[in-house]
Amino acid sequence: MGLYYQPSNRMPRRGALLFLIAGGAAATVLAFGYVYALWYCRLVNGLLCLAFGGALGAVLAQLVRRGRLRSPRGAAGLALPVGLAAVYLQWSVYLALLFGAGGAPGGPAQGRAGAPFHFRAWAGLLAHPGRLVAELAAVNQAHIWTLDRRGPGPGPSLVMFWVAEAVIIVGGACLGARAQAKQPFSEATGAWARCATMPQPLRYATDPAALRTALEAGRFDGLLPCATKLDVAQMIRHKQTSFARLELYAAPGDAHGCYLMLANFEKKIQKGLTVYGVVPVVERLAISAATHAALTQRFGTAWAPSGAAQ
C-alpha cells in the first residue's frame, strides 16, 4: 500500500451507461428548472447559473458513486458531453418559451405565467442544432435580450455571458464527477470509503510541509485540538480564528481502506466580510485501522482538552 490513495481508474461499462442516461435525464430536468426560474422569477442570472452548475455536478457525483466509476479523468470525460447537453437543452427551452411568447425576447409576455411552451419548436431545435445557433445569433443581433431582462443591452456583453454560463455549467458537471471519482474506494470489498468529518477543530498548521512529512512518517503527535470549546461548524459560524479540519475515511470491511485528510481553514477579511480559505495540508493519506480508531476517539467529540494525539 502506498502513502496515498490512488484510484484504480476502472470504469465499469454498466456504470458508464447509467451515468450517461441518468445524467442526460437530470440535465433535461435542471435545464427546464433553470430557464423557467429565469423567465418567471426574474432572479439574478449569475446565482441561478451557479446553482444549475452545482446541482448538475452534485447529481453526476452521485451517478459516479452508484456506477463505481474510479477514474477521475474518465468520469470528467463522461461529464463533458452531459454538461454540453445541459447548455444546449437550456437554450432550446429558452427559445421554445420565446416562440410561445410571440418571438420577441424581452417582450411583454416574458416573465408572465401566460407564456406557453412551444413544444413543436423545442423538438425542432433539438433535432437541428444549426437552427438553434441561427436563432441565438438573431437574439444577439437584436440587442434587446439583457442579463437582467430590463431593457436593451449590447450584443457583445450577451455573448460573454453565454460563454461564462457554459463554462459554469460544464465546469460544474466535470468537477463534480471528477471529485467523486477521486474519493477512496476499496477494490477488495467493492465499496466507497465512508467519510467522517471530525467535529473537533484542530490547531492551524503553521508549517504544512513539516506536518505533512511527520504524518507521512506515521507521527501523529503534531495533530493538536484547538483550545476552544466550539466545534467546526461553530468556529465558522462565530468567525473564530484560523483552524484545521480533519476528515477520516474508512472502507467497510477493509482494514487497509483507511485514509486521512487535513485542511487549513484560513480566516480572511475581504471587503469587510469574514471568509475562510480552505487550503489542503494532506489529501487521502493511507493510515492503519488502529490509527483511524485512535484519531476518531481523540477528535470525534465536539471538544477535548488540549493535548497530543496518540
Tab-separated table of C-alpha atoms in Angstrom:
chain	number	residue	atom	x	y	z
A	1	MET	CA	0.000	0.000	0.000
A	2	GLY	CA	1.403	3.419	-0.984
A	3	LEU	CA	1.459	6.522	1.154
A	4	TYR	CA	-1.580	7.975	-0.567
A	5	TYR	CA	-4.727	6.595	-2.118
A	6	GLN	CA	-4.524	6.127	-5.879
A	7	PRO	CA	-7.702	5.485	-7.919
A	8	SER	CA	-7.705	2.230	-9.884
A	9	ASN	CA	-9.039	4.107	-12.964
A	10	ARG	CA	-11.602	1.369	-13.558
A	11	MET	CA	-14.754	2.359	-15.457
A	12	PRO	CA	-17.433	-0.375	-15.470
A	13	ARG	CA	-19.427	-0.262	-18.701
A	14	ARG	CA	-22.753	-0.565	-16.922
A	15	GLY	CA	-21.852	2.301	-14.614
A	16	ALA	CA	-20.753	4.485	-17.539
A	17	LEU	CA	-24.008	3.762	-19.397
A	18	LEU	CA	-26.059	4.573	-16.290
A	19	PHE	CA	-24.093	7.798	-15.934
A	20	LEU	CA	-24.856	8.958	-19.476
A	21	ILE	CA	-28.550	8.012	-19.458
A	22	ALA	CA	-29.391	9.297	-15.981
A	23	GLY	CA	-27.078	12.284	-16.416
A	24	GLY	CA	-28.890	13.264	-19.602
A	25	ALA	CA	-32.253	12.985	-17.850
A	26	ALA	CA	-31.003	15.127	-14.960
A	27	ALA	CA	-29.604	17.713	-17.384
A	28	THR	CA	-33.029	17.958	-19.043
A	29	VAL	CA	-34.906	18.460	-15.779
A	30	LEU	CA	-32.395	21.010	-14.474
A	31	ALA	CA	-32.370	22.890	-17.793
A	32	PHE	CA	-36.148	23.342	-17.629
A	33	GLY	CA	-35.958	24.453	-13.999
A	34	TYR	CA	-33.149	26.910	-14.717
A	35	VAL	CA	-34.836	28.571	-17.692
A	36	TYR	CA	-38.261	28.772	-16.063
A	37	ALA	CA	-36.702	30.349	-12.975
A	38	LEU	CA	-35.017	32.957	-15.159
A	39	TRP	CA	-38.149	33.529	-17.197
A	40	TYR	CA	-40.752	33.872	-14.472
A	41	CYS	CA	-38.921	34.747	-11.266
A	42	ARG	CA	-36.527	37.389	-12.639
A	43	LEU	CA	-33.841	36.187	-10.251
A	44	VAL	CA	-30.146	37.044	-10.535
A	45	ASN	CA	-28.821	35.147	-13.540
A	46	GLY	CA	-25.344	34.545	-12.112
A	47	LEU	CA	-26.622	32.961	-8.901
A	48	LEU	CA	-29.051	30.738	-10.784
A	49	CYS	CA	-26.322	29.675	-13.174
A	50	LEU	CA	-24.052	28.728	-10.277
A	51	ALA	CA	-26.926	26.770	-8.747
A	52	PHE	CA	-27.502	24.990	-12.069
A	53	GLY	CA	-23.842	24.010	-12.429
A	54	GLY	CA	-23.597	22.984	-8.794
A	55	ALA	CA	-26.765	20.899	-8.888
A	56	LEU	CA	-25.698	19.127	-12.079
A	57	GLY	CA	-22.280	18.408	-10.564
A	58	ALA	CA	-23.890	17.010	-7.419
A	59	VAL	CA	-26.167	14.707	-9.427
A	60	LEU	CA	-23.288	13.455	-11.567
A	61	ALA	CA	-21.188	12.846	-8.453
A	62	GLN	CA	-23.924	10.544	-7.158
A	63	LEU	CA	-24.032	8.738	-10.508
A	64	VAL	CA	-20.256	8.253	-10.347
A	65	ARG	CA	-20.738	6.765	-6.900
A	66	ARG	CA	-23.570	4.458	-7.964
A	67	GLY	CA	-21.738	3.364	-11.102
A	68	ARG	CA	-18.479	2.832	-9.201
A	69	LEU	CA	-16.510	4.905	-11.673
A	70	ARG	CA	-12.987	5.157	-10.245
A	71	SER	CA	-11.197	7.118	-12.960
A	72	PRO	CA	-11.190	10.890	-12.293
A	73	ARG	CA	-10.228	11.614	-15.889
A	74	GLY	CA	-12.756	9.127	-17.250
A	75	ALA	CA	-15.568	10.494	-15.073
A	76	ALA	CA	-14.799	14.049	-16.149
A	77	GLY	CA	-14.711	12.884	-19.752
A	78	LEU	CA	-18.205	11.402	-19.428
A	79	ALA	CA	-19.437	14.537	-17.670
A	80	LEU	CA	-18.270	16.776	-20.531
A	81	PRO	CA	-20.954	15.739	-23.056
A	82	VAL	CA	-23.595	15.776	-20.320
A	83	GLY	CA	-22.619	19.346	-19.416
A	84	LEU	CA	-22.632	20.415	-23.062
A	85	ALA	CA	-26.038	18.775	-23.481
A	86	ALA	CA	-27.296	20.764	-20.482
A	87	VAL	CA	-26.153	24.011	-22.120
A	88	TYR	CA	-27.818	23.051	-25.401
A	89	LEU	CA	-31.014	21.996	-23.643
A	90	GLN	CA	-31.395	25.159	-21.619
A	91	TRP	CA	-31.068	27.320	-24.709
A	92	SER	CA	-33.577	25.190	-26.618
A	93	VAL	CA	-36.029	25.561	-23.721
A	94	TYR	CA	-35.477	29.335	-23.657
A	95	LEU	CA	-36.135	29.676	-27.380
A	96	ALA	CA	-39.237	27.475	-27.124
A	97	LEU	CA	-40.609	29.802	-24.455
A	98	LEU	CA	-39.604	32.754	-26.601
A	99	PHE	CA	-41.592	31.417	-29.564
A	100	GLY	CA	-44.545	30.768	-27.278
A	101	ALA	CA	-44.400	34.393	-26.141
A	102	GLY	CA	-44.627	35.643	-29.707
A	103	GLY	CA	-40.973	35.511	-30.700
A	104	ALA	CA	-39.878	38.781	-29.104
A	105	PRO	CA	-37.146	38.385	-26.482
A	106	GLY	CA	-37.847	40.634	-23.546
A	107	GLY	CA	-41.367	41.236	-24.816
A	108	PRO	CA	-44.446	41.748	-22.648
A	109	ALA	CA	-45.143	38.014	-22.325
A	110	GLN	CA	-41.704	37.268	-20.882
A	111	GLY	CA	-41.776	36.920	-17.114
A	112	ARG	CA	-45.509	36.205	-17.055
A	113	ALA	CA	-47.285	32.937	-16.433
A	114	GLY	CA	-49.182	33.294	-19.704
A	115	ALA	CA	-46.193	32.500	-21.928
A	116	PRO	CA	-46.843	28.985	-23.326
A	117	PHE	CA	-44.128	26.446	-24.049
A	118	HIS	CA	-43.797	25.848	-27.800
A	119	PHE	CA	-43.209	22.083	-27.808
A	120	ARG	CA	-43.009	21.720	-31.599
A	121	ALA	CA	-40.388	24.460	-31.812
A	122	TRP	CA	-38.429	22.819	-28.985
A	123	ALA	CA	-38.433	19.452	-30.768
A	124	GLY	CA	-37.260	21.144	-33.956
A	125	LEU	CA	-34.407	22.887	-32.168
A	126	LEU	CA	-33.297	19.634	-30.573
A	127	ALA	CA	-33.219	17.949	-33.974
A	128	HIS	CA	-31.496	20.811	-35.819
A	129	PRO	CA	-28.548	22.362	-33.944
A	130	GLY	CA	-27.881	24.714	-36.849
A	131	ARG	CA	-31.290	26.281	-36.389
A	132	LEU	CA	-30.678	26.804	-32.688
A	133	VAL	CA	-27.399	28.588	-33.416
A	134	ALA	CA	-29.114	30.774	-36.005
A	135	GLU	CA	-31.880	31.709	-33.576
A	136	LEU	CA	-29.380	32.609	-30.860
A	137	ALA	CA	-27.479	34.755	-33.351
A	138	ALA	CA	-30.731	36.559	-34.158
A	139	VAL	CA	-31.405	37.149	-30.457
A	140	ASN	CA	-27.919	38.580	-30.031
A	141	GLN	CA	-28.185	40.726	-33.146
A	142	ALA	CA	-31.484	42.190	-31.963
A	143	HIS	CA	-29.676	43.730	-28.952
A	144	ILE	CA	-32.798	43.514	-26.796
A	145	TRP	CA	-32.066	40.446	-24.626
A	146	THR	CA	-30.352	41.583	-21.429
A	147	LEU	CA	-28.828	39.969	-18.388
A	148	ASP	CA	-31.431	41.399	-16.025
A	149	ARG	CA	-34.342	41.432	-18.533
A	150	ARG	CA	-34.928	45.163	-18.016
A	151	GLY	CA	-34.162	46.724	-21.357
A	152	PRO	CA	-31.885	46.897	-24.401
A	153	GLY	CA	-28.362	45.620	-23.972
A	154	PRO	CA	-25.292	45.323	-26.192
A	155	GLY	CA	-24.691	42.078	-28.046
A	156	PRO	CA	-21.036	41.552	-27.004
A	157	SER	CA	-21.900	41.524	-23.300
A	158	LEU	CA	-24.568	38.922	-24.005
A	159	VAL	CA	-22.101	36.682	-25.828
A	160	MET	CA	-19.684	36.984	-22.914
A	161	PHE	CA	-22.461	35.945	-20.550
A	162	TRP	CA	-23.295	32.937	-22.720
A	163	VAL	CA	-19.672	31.819	-22.679
A	164	ALA	CA	-19.397	32.290	-18.906
A	165	GLU	CA	-22.698	30.456	-18.438
A	166	ALA	CA	-21.472	27.488	-20.478
A	167	VAL	CA	-18.179	27.383	-18.570
A	168	ILE	CA	-20.000	27.340	-15.216
A	169	ILE	CA	-22.460	24.610	-16.231
A	170	VAL	CA	-19.939	22.353	-17.966
A	171	GLY	CA	-17.307	23.060	-15.313
A	172	GLY	CA	-19.709	22.190	-12.504
A	173	ALA	CA	-20.576	18.909	-14.211
A	174	CYS	CA	-16.944	17.880	-14.768
A	175	LEU	CA	-15.680	18.984	-11.361
A	176	GLY	CA	-18.469	17.200	-9.505
A	177	ALA	CA	-17.902	13.919	-11.334
A	178	ARG	CA	-14.112	14.115	-11.056
A	179	ALA	CA	-14.170	14.941	-7.343
A	180	GLN	CA	-16.257	11.865	-6.533
A	181	ALA	CA	-14.096	9.571	-8.679
A	182	LYS	CA	-11.054	10.677	-6.640
A	183	GLN	CA	-12.612	9.543	-3.361
A	184	PRO	CA	-11.180	6.392	-1.723
A	185	PHE	CA	-12.685	3.125	-2.964
A	186	SER	CA	-11.982	-0.376	-1.676
A	187	GLU	CA	-11.204	-2.706	-4.547
A	188	ALA	CA	-11.285	-5.590	-2.052
A	189	THR	CA	-14.891	-5.049	-0.942
A	190	GLY	CA	-16.233	-3.056	-3.908
A	191	ALA	CA	-17.431	-0.169	-1.739
A	192	TRP	CA	-16.638	3.515	-1.355
A	193	ALA	CA	-14.950	4.535	1.867
A	194	ARG	CA	-17.155	6.409	4.309
A	195	CYS	CA	-16.023	9.914	5.196
A	196	ALA	CA	-16.403	11.284	8.711
A	197	THR	CA	-15.604	14.931	9.440
A	198	MET	CA	-14.225	15.253	12.944
A	199	PRO	CA	-16.253	17.866	14.858
A	200	GLN	CA	-13.226	18.837	16.965
A	201	PRO	CA	-11.295	21.669	15.238
A	202	LEU	CA	-7.520	21.232	15.174
A	203	ARG	CA	-4.824	23.816	15.587
A	204	TYR	CA	-3.899	25.669	12.427
A	205	ALA	CA	-0.907	24.094	10.668
A	206	THR	CA	1.631	26.923	10.536
A	207	ASP	CA	4.179	24.703	8.762
A	208	PRO	CA	2.152	22.446	6.447
A	209	ALA	CA	5.208	20.874	4.799
A	210	ALA	CA	6.744	19.794	8.116
A	211	LEU	CA	3.427	18.439	9.392
A	212	ARG	CA	2.881	16.560	6.132
A	213	THR	CA	6.306	14.948	6.419
A	214	ALA	CA	5.607	13.915	10.017
A	215	LEU	CA	2.239	12.393	9.116
A	216	GLU	CA	3.758	10.505	6.200
A	217	ALA	CA	6.284	9.047	8.668
A	218	GLY	CA	3.467	7.862	10.948
A	219	ARG	CA	3.949	10.571	13.596
A	220	PHE	CA	0.555	11.982	14.554
A	221	ASP	CA	1.562	13.861	17.713
A	222	GLY	CA	1.522	17.121	15.717
A	223	LEU	CA	-2.264	16.926	15.437
A	224	LEU	CA	-3.497	19.047	18.333
A	225	PRO	CA	-7.026	20.235	19.168
A	226	CYS	CA	-7.837	23.928	19.296
A	227	ALA	CA	-8.011	25.487	22.749
A	228	THR	CA	-11.722	26.180	22.325
A	229	LYS	CA	-14.974	24.510	23.244
A	230	LEU	CA	-16.506	25.220	19.834
A	231	ASP	CA	-16.933	22.587	17.159
A	232	VAL	CA	-16.003	23.097	13.494
A	233	ALA	CA	-19.428	24.443	12.494
A	234	GLN	CA	-19.449	26.885	15.406
A	235	MET	CA	-15.939	28.068	14.576
A	236	ILE	CA	-17.133	29.099	11.136
A	237	ARG	CA	-20.472	30.475	12.342
A	238	HIS	CA	-18.856	32.637	15.039
A	239	LYS	CA	-15.974	33.692	12.751
A	240	GLN	CA	-13.251	32.389	15.031
A	241	THR	CA	-9.533	32.349	14.274
A	242	SER	CA	-7.927	30.111	11.651
A	243	PHE	CA	-8.019	26.385	12.377
A	244	ALA	CA	-7.634	22.987	10.703
A	245	ARG	CA	-10.272	20.364	9.920
A	246	LEU	CA	-9.704	16.604	9.960
A	247	GLU	CA	-11.572	14.089	7.812
A	248	LEU	CA	-11.187	10.337	8.203
A	249	TYR	CA	-12.144	7.718	5.622
A	250	ALA	CA	-12.840	4.040	6.272
A	251	ALA	CA	-13.975	1.418	3.756
A	252	PRO	CA	-16.419	-1.056	5.363
A	253	GLY	CA	-14.847	-4.483	5.789
A	254	ASP	CA	-11.409	-3.392	4.550
A	255	ALA	CA	-8.743	-2.928	7.232
A	256	HIS	CA	-6.458	-1.374	4.605
A	257	GLY	CA	-9.051	1.125	3.403
A	258	CYS	CA	-8.430	3.929	5.912
A	259	TYR	CA	-7.294	7.415	4.903
A	260	LEU	CA	-6.798	10.878	6.362
A	261	MET	CA	-7.417	14.355	5.010
A	262	LEU	CA	-6.373	17.557	6.759
A	263	ALA	CA	-7.098	21.090	5.578
A	264	ASN	CA	-6.338	24.538	6.956
A	265	PHE	CA	-9.246	26.976	7.236
A	266	GLU	CA	-7.549	30.360	6.885
A	267	LYS	CA	-9.558	33.285	8.228
A	268	LYS	CA	-9.510	36.299	5.896
A	269	ILE	CA	-11.226	39.673	5.762
A	270	GLN	CA	-12.420	40.616	2.287
A	271	LYS	CA	-14.349	43.850	1.776
A	272	GLY	CA	-15.309	43.845	5.436
A	273	LEU	CA	-16.580	40.256	5.365
A	274	THR	CA	-15.022	37.300	7.175
A	275	VAL	CA	-14.345	34.349	4.881
A	276	TYR	CA	-12.349	31.133	5.236
A	277	GLY	CA	-9.951	29.969	2.570
A	278	VAL	CA	-9.613	26.171	2.534
A	279	VAL	CA	-6.036	25.011	1.884
A	280	PRO	CA	-5.362	21.224	1.871
A	281	VAL	CA	-2.453	20.065	4.015
A	282	VAL	CA	-2.717	16.305	3.441
A	283	GLU	CA	-5.093	14.581	0.999
A	284	ARG	CA	-6.063	10.920	1.297
A	285	LEU	CA	-3.029	9.742	3.287
A	286	ALA	CA	-3.206	5.997	3.980
A	287	ILE	CA	-3.363	5.155	7.682
A	288	SER	CA	-3.850	1.941	9.658
A	289	ALA	CA	-7.176	0.892	11.129
A	290	ALA	CA	-5.703	1.344	14.616
A	291	THR	CA	-4.661	4.922	13.818
A	292	HIS	CA	-8.091	5.617	12.365
A	293	ALA	CA	-9.709	4.395	15.590
A	294	ALA	CA	-7.335	6.412	17.778
A	295	LEU	CA	-7.877	9.636	15.832
A	296	THR	CA	-11.631	9.110	15.827
A	297	GLN	CA	-11.608	8.685	19.581
A	298	ARG	CA	-9.374	11.727	20.003
A	299	PHE	CA	-11.180	14.186	17.737
A	300	GLY	CA	-14.605	12.606	17.293
A	301	THR	CA	-16.214	14.604	20.079
A	302	ALA	CA	-17.195	18.266	19.900
A	303	TRP	CA	-14.408	19.343	22.246
A	304	ALA	CA	-11.482	17.791	24.092
A	305	PRO	CA	-8.853	19.344	26.377
A	306	SER	CA	-5.578	20.282	24.751
A	307	GLY	CA	-3.062	17.523	24.303
A	308	ALA	CA	-1.335	15.431	21.687
A	309	ALA	CA	-2.982	12.724	19.642
A	310	GLN	CA	-1.630	9.297	20.318
